[in-house]
Coordinates of C-alpha atoms in Angstrom, one line a residue:
M1 CA -50.4 13.6 -9.6
K2 CA -50.3 11.3 -6.5
L3 CA -49.2 8.4 -8.6
Q4 CA -46.5 10.5 -10.3
N5 CA -45.2 11.7 -6.9
L6 CA -45.1 8.2 -5.6
I7 CA -43.1 7.0 -8.7
F8 CA -40.7 10.0 -8.3
I9 CA -40.2 9.3 -4.6
T10 CA -39.6 5.6 -5.2
F11 CA -37.2 6.2 -8.0
S12 CA -35.2 8.8 -6.0
F13 CA -35.1 6.3 -3.0
L14 CA -33.6 3.6 -5.3
I15 CA -31.0 6.0 -6.7
F16 CA -29.8 7.2 -3.3
C17 CA -29.9 3.8 -1.6
N18 CA -28.1 2.0 -4.5
P19 CA -24.6 3.3 -3.8
L20 CA -25.0 2.3 -0.1
F21 CA -26.2 -1.2 -0.5
S22 CA -26.9 -2.8 -3.9
Q23 CA -23.6 -2.0 -5.5
K24 CA -21.6 -3.3 -2.5
L25 CA -20.3 -6.9 -2.7
D26 CA -20.7 -9.4 0.1
P27 CA -17.3 -11.1 0.9
K28 CA -19.0 -14.1 2.5
G29 CA -18.6 -17.3 0.7
R30 CA -15.5 -16.2 -1.2
D31 CA -12.4 -18.4 -1.6
F32 CA -9.7 -16.6 0.4
F33 CA -7.0 -18.4 -1.5
K34 CA -8.0 -17.1 -4.9
P35 CA -7.8 -13.4 -6.0
D36 CA -11.0 -11.5 -5.3
H37 CA -10.6 -9.4 -8.5
I38 CA -8.4 -8.6 -11.4
V39 CA -8.0 -5.0 -12.3
K40 CA -6.9 -4.3 -15.9
S41 CA -5.1 -0.9 -16.0
E42 CA -5.2 1.3 -19.0
I43 CA -2.6 3.6 -17.3
T44 CA 0.2 1.0 -16.9
N45 CA -1.1 -1.5 -19.4
K46 CA -0.8 -4.3 -16.8
D47 CA -3.2 -6.6 -15.0
Y48 CA -3.3 -6.6 -11.1
L49 CA -4.6 -9.3 -8.8
I50 CA -6.5 -8.1 -5.8
H51 CA -6.6 -10.2 -2.6
M52 CA -8.7 -8.9 0.3
S53 CA -9.3 -9.4 4.0
F54 CA -12.2 -8.0 5.9
P55 CA -13.0 -7.2 9.6
K56 CA -14.8 -9.9 11.4
N57 CA -18.1 -8.0 11.6
Y58 CA -18.1 -6.6 8.1
S59 CA -21.6 -6.7 6.7
I60 CA -23.3 -5.2 3.7
K61 CA -26.5 -4.8 5.9
D62 CA -25.2 -1.9 8.0
S63 CA -23.8 1.6 7.1
I64 CA -20.4 1.2 8.8
T65 CA -17.5 2.1 6.7
Y66 CA -13.8 1.1 7.2
P67 CA -10.3 2.4 6.6
V68 CA -8.3 0.5 4.0
L69 CA -4.6 -0.5 4.0
Y70 CA -3.3 -1.2 0.5
V71 CA -0.5 -3.8 0.7
L72 CA 1.9 -4.2 -2.3
D73 CA 3.0 -7.7 -3.5
G74 CA -0.3 -9.0 -2.2
K75 CA 0.1 -12.3 -4.0
S76 CA 3.0 -13.3 -1.7
T77 CA 1.6 -11.6 1.5
Y78 CA -2.1 -12.2 1.5
G79 CA -1.6 -15.5 3.3
Y80 CA -0.6 -13.5 6.4
F81 CA -3.7 -11.3 6.3
E82 CA -5.8 -13.6 8.5
S83 CA -3.0 -15.6 10.1
S84 CA -1.7 -16.0 13.7
Y85 CA 1.1 -13.6 12.8
I86 CA -1.3 -10.6 13.0
D87 CA -2.4 -9.5 16.4
F88 CA -5.9 -8.5 15.5
E89 CA -6.8 -7.9 19.2
K90 CA -4.6 -4.8 19.1
I91 CA -5.8 -3.2 15.9
E92 CA -8.9 -1.4 14.8
D93 CA -11.1 -2.8 12.1
V94 CA -9.5 -2.3 8.7
I95 CA -9.9 -3.7 5.2
L96 CA -6.7 -5.1 3.7
V97 CA -6.3 -5.0 0.0
G98 CA -3.3 -6.8 -1.5
I99 CA -2.1 -5.6 -4.9
S100 CA 0.2 -7.7 -7.1
H101 CA 1.0 -8.4 -10.7
K102 CA -1.0 -11.1 -12.5
V103 CA 2.1 -12.4 -14.3
N104 CA 4.6 -14.7 -12.5
G105 CA 8.3 -15.4 -12.5
V106 CA 10.7 -13.1 -14.4
E107 CA 7.7 -11.2 -15.9
S108 CA 6.6 -10.3 -12.3
K109 CA 10.1 -9.1 -11.4
I110 CA 10.2 -6.9 -14.6
N111 CA 6.9 -5.3 -13.6
R112 CA 7.9 -4.8 -10.0
F113 CA 11.1 -3.0 -11.0
N114 CA 9.1 -0.8 -13.3
D115 CA 6.1 0.0 -11.1
Y116 CA 7.9 0.4 -7.7
T117 CA 10.9 2.6 -8.6
P118 CA 10.5 6.4 -8.6
Y119 CA 13.2 7.2 -11.1
R120 CA 15.0 5.7 -14.1
D121 CA 18.3 4.1 -13.1
T122 CA 20.1 2.7 -16.1
L123 CA 22.8 1.1 -13.9
T124 CA 20.2 -0.9 -12.1
D125 CA 18.5 -1.7 -15.4
R126 CA 21.7 -3.3 -16.8
K127 CA 22.6 -5.0 -13.5
F128 CA 19.2 -6.8 -13.2
D129 CA 19.1 -7.6 -17.0
K130 CA 22.2 -9.7 -16.4
K131 CA 21.0 -11.1 -13.0
F132 CA 17.6 -12.3 -14.5
G133 CA 19.2 -13.5 -17.7
V134 CA 16.9 -11.3 -19.9
E135 CA 17.7 -9.3 -23.0
K136 CA 19.4 -5.9 -22.5
G137 CA 16.8 -3.2 -22.1
T138 CA 14.1 -5.5 -20.6
I139 CA 14.4 -4.1 -17.1
K140 CA 13.1 -0.5 -17.1
T141 CA 13.0 1.3 -13.8
G142 CA 11.1 4.6 -13.1
G143 CA 7.4 3.7 -13.5
A144 CA 6.3 4.8 -10.0
V145 CA 4.5 7.9 -11.3
K146 CA 2.2 5.9 -13.6
F147 CA 1.7 3.1 -11.0
L148 CA 0.6 5.6 -8.3
E149 CA -1.8 7.1 -10.9
C150 CA -3.2 3.6 -11.5
I151 CA -3.7 3.1 -7.8
K152 CA -5.5 6.5 -7.4
K153 CA -7.6 6.4 -10.6
E154 CA -8.3 2.7 -11.1
I155 CA -7.7 0.4 -8.1
V156 CA -8.9 2.6 -5.2
P157 CA -12.1 3.8 -7.1
F158 CA -12.8 0.1 -7.9
I159 CA -12.5 -0.9 -4.2
D160 CA -14.5 2.2 -3.1
E161 CA -17.3 1.3 -5.5
H162 CA -17.7 -2.3 -4.4
Y163 CA -16.9 -2.2 -0.7
K164 CA -17.7 -0.2 2.4
T165 CA -14.7 2.0 2.6
N166 CA -14.0 5.5 3.8
S167 CA -11.3 8.1 2.9
D168 CA -8.9 6.9 5.6
R169 CA -6.3 5.1 3.3
G170 CA -2.9 3.6 4.1
I171 CA -0.3 1.9 1.9
S172 CA 2.4 -0.6 2.8
G173 CA 5.2 -2.4 1.0
H174 CA 8.3 -4.5 1.5
S175 CA 11.6 -4.2 -0.4
L176 CA 10.9 -2.5 -3.7
G177 CA 7.4 -2.0 -2.4
G178 CA 8.9 -0.3 0.6
L179 CA 10.8 2.1 -1.7
F180 CA 7.5 2.8 -3.5
T181 CA 5.7 3.4 -0.2
A182 CA 8.5 5.9 0.8
Y183 CA 8.0 7.6 -2.5
C184 CA 4.3 8.0 -1.8
F185 CA 5.1 9.4 1.7
L186 CA 7.7 11.9 0.4
N187 CA 5.3 13.1 -2.2
S188 CA 2.3 13.1 0.1
D189 CA -0.8 14.9 -1.0
N190 CA -2.9 13.5 1.8
Y191 CA -4.4 10.8 -0.4
F192 CA -2.7 8.3 2.0
T193 CA -2.1 9.2 5.6
R194 CA -0.7 5.9 6.9
F195 CA 2.6 4.4 5.6
G196 CA 4.3 1.0 6.2
I197 CA 7.8 1.4 4.8
N198 CA 9.4 -2.1 5.3
S199 CA 12.9 -3.2 4.2
P200 CA 13.0 -0.3 1.7
S201 CA 15.4 -0.7 -1.3
F202 CA 16.9 2.7 -0.8
Q203 CA 20.1 1.5 -2.4
L204 CA 18.2 2.0 -5.7
N205 CA 17.8 5.6 -6.7
E206 CA 19.9 6.5 -3.7
K207 CA 21.4 9.6 -5.1
I208 CA 18.2 10.9 -6.6
F209 CA 15.8 9.7 -3.9
L210 CA 17.3 9.0 -0.5
E211 CA 19.7 11.9 -0.4
P212 CA 17.1 14.5 -1.4
A213 CA 14.8 13.0 1.2
I214 CA 17.4 13.6 3.9
V215 CA 17.9 17.1 2.7
K216 CA 14.2 17.7 3.0
F217 CA 14.2 16.4 6.6
T218 CA 17.1 18.6 7.6
S219 CA 16.0 21.8 5.9
S220 CA 12.2 21.8 6.3
E221 CA 11.0 22.4 9.8
T222 CA 7.3 22.1 8.9
W223 CA 5.4 19.9 6.6
N224 CA 1.9 21.0 5.5
I225 CA 0.2 17.6 5.4
E226 CA -2.7 16.0 7.3
P227 CA -1.8 14.1 10.5
T228 CA 0.1 11.1 9.2
K229 CA 1.4 7.8 10.8
V230 CA 4.6 6.1 9.5
F231 CA 6.1 2.8 10.5
I232 CA 9.6 1.9 9.1
S233 CA 11.3 -1.4 9.6
T234 CA 13.9 -3.9 8.5
G235 CA 15.4 -7.2 9.5
E236 CA 18.7 -7.3 11.4
N237 CA 20.2 -9.8 9.0
E238 CA 19.4 -8.0 5.8
S239 CA 22.2 -6.4 3.8
P240 CA 24.3 -3.9 5.7
M241 CA 23.4 -1.2 3.1
M242 CA 19.7 -1.8 3.4
V243 CA 19.8 -1.6 7.2
S244 CA 22.0 1.5 7.3
N245 CA 19.9 3.3 4.7
M246 CA 16.7 2.5 6.6
V247 CA 18.2 3.7 9.9
K248 CA 19.6 6.9 8.2
F249 CA 16.1 7.7 6.7
S250 CA 14.4 7.0 10.0
L251 CA 16.8 9.0 12.2
Y252 CA 16.7 12.1 10.1
L253 CA 12.9 12.0 9.9
K254 CA 12.6 11.4 13.7
K255 CA 15.0 14.1 14.5
N256 CA 13.0 16.8 12.7
K257 CA 10.0 16.1 14.9
Y258 CA 7.3 17.1 12.5
E259 CA 4.2 17.9 14.6
N260 CA 1.8 16.1 12.1
V261 CA 4.0 13.0 11.5
D262 CA 3.7 10.2 14.1
M263 CA 6.8 8.0 13.2
N264 CA 8.0 4.8 14.7
W265 CA 10.8 2.4 13.5
R266 CA 12.1 -1.0 14.4
I267 CA 14.8 -3.5 13.5
Y268 CA 13.6 -7.1 13.9
R269 CA 16.3 -9.2 15.6
N270 CA 17.6 -12.3 13.7
E271 CA 15.3 -11.8 10.7
S272 CA 16.3 -11.8 7.1
H273 CA 14.9 -10.0 4.1
T274 CA 12.4 -12.8 3.6
S275 CA 11.7 -14.0 7.1
V276 CA 10.9 -10.5 8.3
I277 CA 7.8 -10.1 6.0
P278 CA 5.1 -11.4 8.4
F279 CA 6.6 -9.5 11.3
C280 CA 6.8 -6.2 9.5
L281 CA 3.2 -6.6 8.3
N282 CA 2.1 -7.1 11.9
G283 CA 4.2 -4.2 13.0
T284 CA 2.7 -2.0 10.3
L285 CA -0.9 -2.9 11.4
T286 CA -0.3 -2.7 15.2
T287 CA 1.5 0.7 14.8
L288 CA -0.7 2.4 12.2
Y289 CA -4.0 1.0 13.4
R290 CA -3.5 0.4 17.1
K291 CA -6.7 0.6 19.1
E292 CA -6.9 3.6 21.4

């Protein structure tokens, strides 16, 4: 009986310790310039590259867990994750997870327009079919519902299984990624509680996304969500429509003064749609994860 008890205790110990230690991956020795993982989605039928950055003291030998910020278009932004653009002295420890499409070139643009747009917009579809020189019907907007499901059911569970994360999740995006992040914010179910909405492409789906959002801000005095932080930004030299729509969205949200929404916004002087990317990423981190 003593031997059986010993075997049972040992087996139970291994089961309960395994999720804490043995399943977690050690980021040391990895090549920062290569994707850490590729997630094959059965929901969207697309492959996603995962680029990650970890707090300086991250170790699989302790029980500390960390919040996670999921950054869209990670393939083009992960180079900033550990660069001098980020003021790490001002932010709390956070794991950064860049998500991007495995394909490149026009195929990547096709996937972005599908995944990052909340609603189908046939005018946008035709416009960008011509702009990208692809066959009519190639660009198909309106896939945000499936992409968000992919993030929740495939990407986040994968990260949670292999790394020391907790349930404090944020999401950030730029341009079309900013539009998708705003969509996540407007449809908040407390899965994410920190949002970086940068250079959002509100000119897409304007009538069926931006205008209803403003109606919500003006007609709903309360919002039953967990305490949430939001950072919204754009570059001064971006298109006038992009800047004005971002300001309109921000002002109406700020004016409502939701008690559980801590919102800040900024226009970066002399920055264009491309040059603003590292600055808005730093602004997102220093606003959403500022040390107390």
